[in-house]
mmCIF file of C-alpha atoms and ligand atoms in Angstrom:
data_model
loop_
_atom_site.group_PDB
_atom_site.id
_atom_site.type_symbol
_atom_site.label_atom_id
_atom_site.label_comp_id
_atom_site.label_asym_id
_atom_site.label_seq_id
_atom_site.Cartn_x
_atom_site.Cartn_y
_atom_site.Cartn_z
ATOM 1 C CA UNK A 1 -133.911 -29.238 110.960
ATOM 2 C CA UNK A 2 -133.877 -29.911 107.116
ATOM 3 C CA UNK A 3 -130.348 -30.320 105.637
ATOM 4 C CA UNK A 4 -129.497 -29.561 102.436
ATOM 5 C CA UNK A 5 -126.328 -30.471 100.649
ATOM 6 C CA UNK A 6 -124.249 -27.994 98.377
ATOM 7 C CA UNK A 7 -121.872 -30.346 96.221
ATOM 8 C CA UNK A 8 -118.760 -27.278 95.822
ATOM 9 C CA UNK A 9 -115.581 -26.837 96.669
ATOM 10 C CA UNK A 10 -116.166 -23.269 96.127
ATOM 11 C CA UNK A 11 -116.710 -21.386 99.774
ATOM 12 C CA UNK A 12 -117.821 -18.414 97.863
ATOM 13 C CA UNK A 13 -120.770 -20.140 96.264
ATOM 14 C CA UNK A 14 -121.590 -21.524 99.571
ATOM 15 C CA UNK A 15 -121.836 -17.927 101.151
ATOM 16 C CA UNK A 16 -123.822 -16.757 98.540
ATOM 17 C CA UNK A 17 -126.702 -19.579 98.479
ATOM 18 C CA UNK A 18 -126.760 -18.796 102.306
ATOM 19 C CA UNK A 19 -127.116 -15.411 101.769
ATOM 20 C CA UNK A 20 -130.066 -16.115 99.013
ATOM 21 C CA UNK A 21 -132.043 -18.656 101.834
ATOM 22 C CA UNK A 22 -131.500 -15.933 104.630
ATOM 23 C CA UNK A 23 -132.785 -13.265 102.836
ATOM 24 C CA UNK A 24 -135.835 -15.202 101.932
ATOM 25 C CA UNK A 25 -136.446 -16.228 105.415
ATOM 26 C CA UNK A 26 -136.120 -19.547 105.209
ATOM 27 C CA UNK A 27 -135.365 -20.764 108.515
ATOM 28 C CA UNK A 28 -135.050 -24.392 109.154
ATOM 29 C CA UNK A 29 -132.914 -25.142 106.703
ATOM 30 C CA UNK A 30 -128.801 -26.030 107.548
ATOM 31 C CA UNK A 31 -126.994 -26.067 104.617
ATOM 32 C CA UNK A 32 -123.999 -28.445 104.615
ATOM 33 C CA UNK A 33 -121.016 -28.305 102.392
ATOM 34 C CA UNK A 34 -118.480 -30.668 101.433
ATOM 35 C CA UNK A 35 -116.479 -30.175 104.211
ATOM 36 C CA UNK A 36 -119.318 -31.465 105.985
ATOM 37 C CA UNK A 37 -119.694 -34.630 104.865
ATOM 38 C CA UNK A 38 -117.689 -38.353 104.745
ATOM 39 C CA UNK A 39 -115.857 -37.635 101.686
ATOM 40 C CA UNK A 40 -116.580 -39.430 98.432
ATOM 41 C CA UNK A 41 -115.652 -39.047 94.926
ATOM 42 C CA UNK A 42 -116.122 -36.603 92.640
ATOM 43 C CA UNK A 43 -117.150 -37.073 89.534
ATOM 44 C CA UNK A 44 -115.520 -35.397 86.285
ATOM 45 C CA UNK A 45 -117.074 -32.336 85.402
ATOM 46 C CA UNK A 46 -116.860 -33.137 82.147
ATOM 47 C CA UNK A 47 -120.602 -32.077 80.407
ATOM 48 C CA UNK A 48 -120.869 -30.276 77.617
ATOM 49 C CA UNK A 49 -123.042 -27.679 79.254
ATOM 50 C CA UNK A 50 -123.308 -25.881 82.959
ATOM 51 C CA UNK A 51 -126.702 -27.741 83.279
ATOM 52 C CA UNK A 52 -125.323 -31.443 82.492
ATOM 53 C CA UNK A 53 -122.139 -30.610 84.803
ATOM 54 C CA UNK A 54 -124.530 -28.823 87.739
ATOM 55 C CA UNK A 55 -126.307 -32.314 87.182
ATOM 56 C CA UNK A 56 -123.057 -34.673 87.903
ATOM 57 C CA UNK A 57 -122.305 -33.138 91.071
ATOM 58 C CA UNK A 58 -125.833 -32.432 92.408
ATOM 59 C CA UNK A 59 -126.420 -36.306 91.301
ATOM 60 C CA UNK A 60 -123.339 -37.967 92.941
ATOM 61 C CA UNK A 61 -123.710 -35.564 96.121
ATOM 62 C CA UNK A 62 -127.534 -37.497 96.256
ATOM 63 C CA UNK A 63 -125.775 -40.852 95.689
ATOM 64 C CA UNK A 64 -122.784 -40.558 98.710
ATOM 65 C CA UNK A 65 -124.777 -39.209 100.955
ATOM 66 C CA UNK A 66 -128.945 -39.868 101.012
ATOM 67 C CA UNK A 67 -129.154 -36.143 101.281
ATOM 68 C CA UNK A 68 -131.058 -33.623 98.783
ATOM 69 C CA UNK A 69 -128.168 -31.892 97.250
ATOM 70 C CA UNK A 70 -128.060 -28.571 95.412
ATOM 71 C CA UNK A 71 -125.252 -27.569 92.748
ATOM 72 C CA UNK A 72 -123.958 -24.808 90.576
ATOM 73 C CA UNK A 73 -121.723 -25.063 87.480
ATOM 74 C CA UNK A 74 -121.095 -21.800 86.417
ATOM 75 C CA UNK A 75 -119.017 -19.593 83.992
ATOM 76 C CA UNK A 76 -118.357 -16.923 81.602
ATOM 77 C CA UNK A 77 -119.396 -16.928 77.892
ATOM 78 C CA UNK A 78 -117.604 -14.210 75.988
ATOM 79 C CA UNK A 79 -119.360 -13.043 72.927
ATOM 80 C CA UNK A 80 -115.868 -12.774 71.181
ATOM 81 C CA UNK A 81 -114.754 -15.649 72.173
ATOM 82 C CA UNK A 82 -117.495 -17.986 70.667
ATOM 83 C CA UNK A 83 -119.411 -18.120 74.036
ATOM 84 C CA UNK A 84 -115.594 -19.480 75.441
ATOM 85 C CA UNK A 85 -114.693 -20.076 78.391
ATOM 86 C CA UNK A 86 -117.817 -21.499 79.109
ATOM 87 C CA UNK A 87 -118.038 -24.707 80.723
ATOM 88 C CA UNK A 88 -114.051 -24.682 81.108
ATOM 89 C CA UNK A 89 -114.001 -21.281 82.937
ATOM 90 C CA UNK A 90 -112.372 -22.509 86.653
ATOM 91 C CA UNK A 91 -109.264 -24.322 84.407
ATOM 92 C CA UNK A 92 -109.068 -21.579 81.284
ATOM 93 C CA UNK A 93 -105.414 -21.176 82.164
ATOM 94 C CA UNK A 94 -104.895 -24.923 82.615
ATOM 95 C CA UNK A 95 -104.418 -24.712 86.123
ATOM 96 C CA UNK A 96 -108.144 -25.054 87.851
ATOM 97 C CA UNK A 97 -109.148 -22.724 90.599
ATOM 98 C CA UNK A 98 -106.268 -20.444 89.637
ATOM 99 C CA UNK A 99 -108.496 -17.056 90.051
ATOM 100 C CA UNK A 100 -105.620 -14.595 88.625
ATOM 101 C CA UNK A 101 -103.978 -16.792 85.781
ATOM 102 C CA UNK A 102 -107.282 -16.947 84.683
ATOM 103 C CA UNK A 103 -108.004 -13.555 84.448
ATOM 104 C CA UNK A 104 -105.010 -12.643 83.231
ATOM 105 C CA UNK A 105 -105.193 -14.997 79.653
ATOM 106 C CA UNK A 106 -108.353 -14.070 78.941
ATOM 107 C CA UNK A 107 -107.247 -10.360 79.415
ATOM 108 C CA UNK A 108 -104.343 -11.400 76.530
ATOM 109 C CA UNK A 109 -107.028 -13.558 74.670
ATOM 110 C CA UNK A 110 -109.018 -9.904 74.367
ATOM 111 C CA UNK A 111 -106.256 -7.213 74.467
ATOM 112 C CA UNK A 112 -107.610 -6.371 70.730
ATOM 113 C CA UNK A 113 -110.823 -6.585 70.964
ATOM 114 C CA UNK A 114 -112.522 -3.311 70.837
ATOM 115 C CA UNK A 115 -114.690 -1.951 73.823
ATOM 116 C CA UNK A 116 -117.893 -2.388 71.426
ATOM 117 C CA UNK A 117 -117.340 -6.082 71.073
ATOM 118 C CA UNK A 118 -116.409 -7.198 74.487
ATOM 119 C CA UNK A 119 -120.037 -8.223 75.739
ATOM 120 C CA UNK A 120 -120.047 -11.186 77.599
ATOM 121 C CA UNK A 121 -122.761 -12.905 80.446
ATOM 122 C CA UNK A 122 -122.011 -15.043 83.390
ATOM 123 C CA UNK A 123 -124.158 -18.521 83.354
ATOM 124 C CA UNK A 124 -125.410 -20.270 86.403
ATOM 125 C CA UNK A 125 -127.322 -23.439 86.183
ATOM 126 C CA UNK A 126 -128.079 -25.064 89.180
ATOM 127 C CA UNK A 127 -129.681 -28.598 90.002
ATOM 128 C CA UNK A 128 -131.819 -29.756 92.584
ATOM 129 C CA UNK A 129 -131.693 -33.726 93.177
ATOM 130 C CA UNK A 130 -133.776 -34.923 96.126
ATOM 131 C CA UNK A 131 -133.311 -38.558 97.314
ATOM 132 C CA UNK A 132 -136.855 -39.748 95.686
ATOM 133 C CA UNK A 133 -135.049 -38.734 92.342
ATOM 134 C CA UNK A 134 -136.650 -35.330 91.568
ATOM 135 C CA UNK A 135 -134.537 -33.461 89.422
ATOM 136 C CA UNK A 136 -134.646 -29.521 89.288
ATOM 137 C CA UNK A 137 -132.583 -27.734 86.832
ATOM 138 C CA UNK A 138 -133.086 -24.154 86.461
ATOM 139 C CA UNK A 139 -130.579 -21.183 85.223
ATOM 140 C CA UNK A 140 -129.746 -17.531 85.434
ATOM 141 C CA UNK A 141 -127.801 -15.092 82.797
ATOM 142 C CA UNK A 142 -125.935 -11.868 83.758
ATOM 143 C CA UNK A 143 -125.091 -9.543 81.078
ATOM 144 C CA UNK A 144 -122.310 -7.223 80.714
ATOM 145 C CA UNK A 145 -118.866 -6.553 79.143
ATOM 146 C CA UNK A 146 -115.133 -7.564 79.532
ATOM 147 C CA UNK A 147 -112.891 -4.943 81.572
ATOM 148 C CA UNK A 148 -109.458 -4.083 80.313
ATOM 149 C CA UNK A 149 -108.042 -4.564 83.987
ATOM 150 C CA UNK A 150 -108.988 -6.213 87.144
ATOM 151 C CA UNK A 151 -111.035 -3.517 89.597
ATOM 152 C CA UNK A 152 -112.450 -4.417 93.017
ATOM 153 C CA UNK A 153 -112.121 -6.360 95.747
ATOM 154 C CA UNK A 154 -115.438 -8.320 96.227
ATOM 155 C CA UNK A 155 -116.396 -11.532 95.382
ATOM 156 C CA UNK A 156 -114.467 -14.328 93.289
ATOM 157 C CA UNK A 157 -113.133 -15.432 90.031
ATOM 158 C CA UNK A 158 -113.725 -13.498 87.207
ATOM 159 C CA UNK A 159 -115.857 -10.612 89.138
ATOM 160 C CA UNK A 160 -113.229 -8.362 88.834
ATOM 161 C CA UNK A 161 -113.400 -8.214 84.895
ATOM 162 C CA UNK A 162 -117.070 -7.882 84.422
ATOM 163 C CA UNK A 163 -118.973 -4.576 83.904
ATOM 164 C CA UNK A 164 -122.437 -5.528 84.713
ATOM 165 C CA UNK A 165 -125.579 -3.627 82.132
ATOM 166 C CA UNK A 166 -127.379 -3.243 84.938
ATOM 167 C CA UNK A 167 -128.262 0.471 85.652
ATOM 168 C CA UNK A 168 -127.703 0.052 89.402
ATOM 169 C CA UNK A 169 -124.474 -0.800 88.762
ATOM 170 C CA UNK A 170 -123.293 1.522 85.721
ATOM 171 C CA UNK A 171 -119.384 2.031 86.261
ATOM 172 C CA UNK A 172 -118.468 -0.510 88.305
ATOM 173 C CA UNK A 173 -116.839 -3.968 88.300
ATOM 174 C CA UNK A 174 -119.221 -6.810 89.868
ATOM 175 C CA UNK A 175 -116.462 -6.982 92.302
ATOM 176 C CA UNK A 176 -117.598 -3.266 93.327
ATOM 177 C CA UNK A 177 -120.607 -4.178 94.003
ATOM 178 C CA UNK A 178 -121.629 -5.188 97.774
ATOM 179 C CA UNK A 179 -122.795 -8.724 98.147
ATOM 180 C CA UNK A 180 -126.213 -8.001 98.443
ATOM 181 C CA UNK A 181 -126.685 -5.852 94.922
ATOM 182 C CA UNK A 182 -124.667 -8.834 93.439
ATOM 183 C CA UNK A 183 -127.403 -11.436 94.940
ATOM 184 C CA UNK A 184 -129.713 -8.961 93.614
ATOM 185 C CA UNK A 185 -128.913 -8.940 89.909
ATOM 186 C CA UNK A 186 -126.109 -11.958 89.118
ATOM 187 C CA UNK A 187 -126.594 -15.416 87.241
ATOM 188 C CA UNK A 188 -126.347 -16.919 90.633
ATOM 189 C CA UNK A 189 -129.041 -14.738 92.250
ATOM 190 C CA UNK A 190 -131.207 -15.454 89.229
ATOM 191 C CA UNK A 191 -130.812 -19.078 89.281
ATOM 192 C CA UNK A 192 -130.930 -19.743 93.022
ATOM 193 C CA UNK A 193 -134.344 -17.653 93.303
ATOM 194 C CA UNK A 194 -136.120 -19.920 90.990
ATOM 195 C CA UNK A 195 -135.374 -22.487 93.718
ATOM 196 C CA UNK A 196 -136.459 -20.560 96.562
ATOM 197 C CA UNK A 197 -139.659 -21.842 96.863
ATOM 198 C CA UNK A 198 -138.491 -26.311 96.295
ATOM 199 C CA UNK A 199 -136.039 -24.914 99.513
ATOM 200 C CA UNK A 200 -138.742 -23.725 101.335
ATOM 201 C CA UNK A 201 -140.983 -26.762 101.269
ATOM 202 C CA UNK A 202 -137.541 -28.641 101.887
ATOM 203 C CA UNK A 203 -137.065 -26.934 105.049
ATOM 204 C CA UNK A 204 -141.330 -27.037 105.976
ATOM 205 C CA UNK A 205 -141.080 -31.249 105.945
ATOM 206 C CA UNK A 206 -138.758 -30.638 109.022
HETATM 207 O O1 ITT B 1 -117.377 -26.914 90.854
HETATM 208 P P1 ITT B 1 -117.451 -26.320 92.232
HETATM 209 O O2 ITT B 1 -116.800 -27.187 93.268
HETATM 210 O O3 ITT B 1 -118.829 -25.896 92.606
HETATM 211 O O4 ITT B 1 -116.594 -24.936 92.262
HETATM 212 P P2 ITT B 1 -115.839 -24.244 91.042
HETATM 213 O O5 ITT B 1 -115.223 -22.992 91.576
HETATM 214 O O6 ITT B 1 -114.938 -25.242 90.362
HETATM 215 O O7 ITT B 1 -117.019 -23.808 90.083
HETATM 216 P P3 ITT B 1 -117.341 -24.199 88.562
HETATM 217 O O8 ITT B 1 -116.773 -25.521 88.203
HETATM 218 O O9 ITT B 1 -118.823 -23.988 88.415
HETATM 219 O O10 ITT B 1 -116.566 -23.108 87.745
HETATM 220 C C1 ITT B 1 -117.032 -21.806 87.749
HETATM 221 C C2 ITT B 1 -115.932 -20.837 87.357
HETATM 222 O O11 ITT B 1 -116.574 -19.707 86.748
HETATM 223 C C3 ITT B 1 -116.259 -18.514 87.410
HETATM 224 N N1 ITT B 1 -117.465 -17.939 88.052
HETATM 225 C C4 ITT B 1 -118.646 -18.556 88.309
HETATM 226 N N2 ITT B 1 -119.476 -17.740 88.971
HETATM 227 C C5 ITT B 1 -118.813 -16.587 89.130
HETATM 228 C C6 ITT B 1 -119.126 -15.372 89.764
HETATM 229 O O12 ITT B 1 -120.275 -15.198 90.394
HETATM 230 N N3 ITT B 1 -118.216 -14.417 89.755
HETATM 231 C C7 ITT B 1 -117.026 -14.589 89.156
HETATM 232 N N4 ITT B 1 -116.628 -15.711 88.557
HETATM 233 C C8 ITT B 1 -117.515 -16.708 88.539
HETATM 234 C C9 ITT B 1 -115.245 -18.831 88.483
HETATM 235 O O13 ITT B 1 -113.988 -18.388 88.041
HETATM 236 C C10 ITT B 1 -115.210 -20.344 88.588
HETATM 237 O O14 ITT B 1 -113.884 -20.790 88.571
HETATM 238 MG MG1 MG B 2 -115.768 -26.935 89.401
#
């Protein structure tokens, strides 16, 4: 059995890139997560864009442990905002990880900016870094627009503040949306799907 390594702390990402290799029927492939491994390091993420910072960790993850390793920096770029949060999305209220205070600033940072200005798109750039130093860097973009409250209970960080274009999902928050239609149209889903097919001929060498 192949193994792959995901370099996050993020279970939610984890969950999803299984859900992307299962629904491509990629069997043969175990994909570990930090947890899973001797711990080591972590570098800064500290680039000035999602595909320099998916880069660090898919690099150091390569580095600690021999394995290939796959990572994801992601965001959200609001239009009105100067493409801000960005990179600094997970620690926008200072304190990283903190889902809610994060949500709630940039609600404040937008309480007067009109409904026809609050277009925004989540980023995902993810890297692929196998041991022989192949480097894979690919990215997806999700449009939509800023909500004026939280709505939903599915999925993580700021999916309860994002109205998605997407006809499918008119009205709803991505965190109304089940996992599968997010997989179907998010960043992430974009992103990873580009690397479906380096995953597959991971998990065909056995
Ligand atoms: O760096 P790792 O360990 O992978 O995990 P992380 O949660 O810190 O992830 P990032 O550094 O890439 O920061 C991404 C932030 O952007 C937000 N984000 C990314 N993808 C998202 C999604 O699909 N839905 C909602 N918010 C998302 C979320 O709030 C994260 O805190
Ligand atoms: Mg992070």
């Amino acid at each position: 059995m192949s193994k792959v390594l995901l370099a996050s702390r993020n279970r939610k990402k984890l969950a999803e890139l299984q859900r992307v290799v299962d629904a491509a029927g990629i069997t043969g492939l175990q994909i570990l997560g930090l947890d899973d491994v001797p711990e080591y390091p972590e570098e800064p993420e500290d680039g000035a864009t999602f595909e320099e910072n998916a880069l660090i960790k898919a690099r150091s993850g390569v580095r600690a442990t021999g394995l290939p390793c796959l990572a994801d920096d992601s965001g959200i770029s609001v239009d009105a905002l100067n493409g801000m949060p960005g990179v600094l999305s997970a620690r926008w209220s200072g304190r990283h990880g903190d889902d809610h205070a994060n949500n709630a600033l940039l609600l404040a940072q937008l309480s007067d900016t009109p409904d026809e200005r609050r277009g925004a798109a989540f980023v995902s750039a993810c890297a692929l870094v196998l041991p022989d130093g192949t480097e894979t860097v690919v990215r997806g973009e999700w449009r939509g627009r800023v909500l004026r409250a939280e709505r939903g209970p599915n999925g993580f960080g700021y999916d309860p503040l994002f109205a998605p274009d997407d006809e499918p999902a008119a009205g709803r928050s991505s965190a109304e949306l089940t996992p599968e239609e997010k997989d179907s149209l998010s960043h992430r889903g974009k992103a990873l799907a580009q690397l479906v097919p380096a995953l597959r001929e991971l998990a065909a060498r056995g």
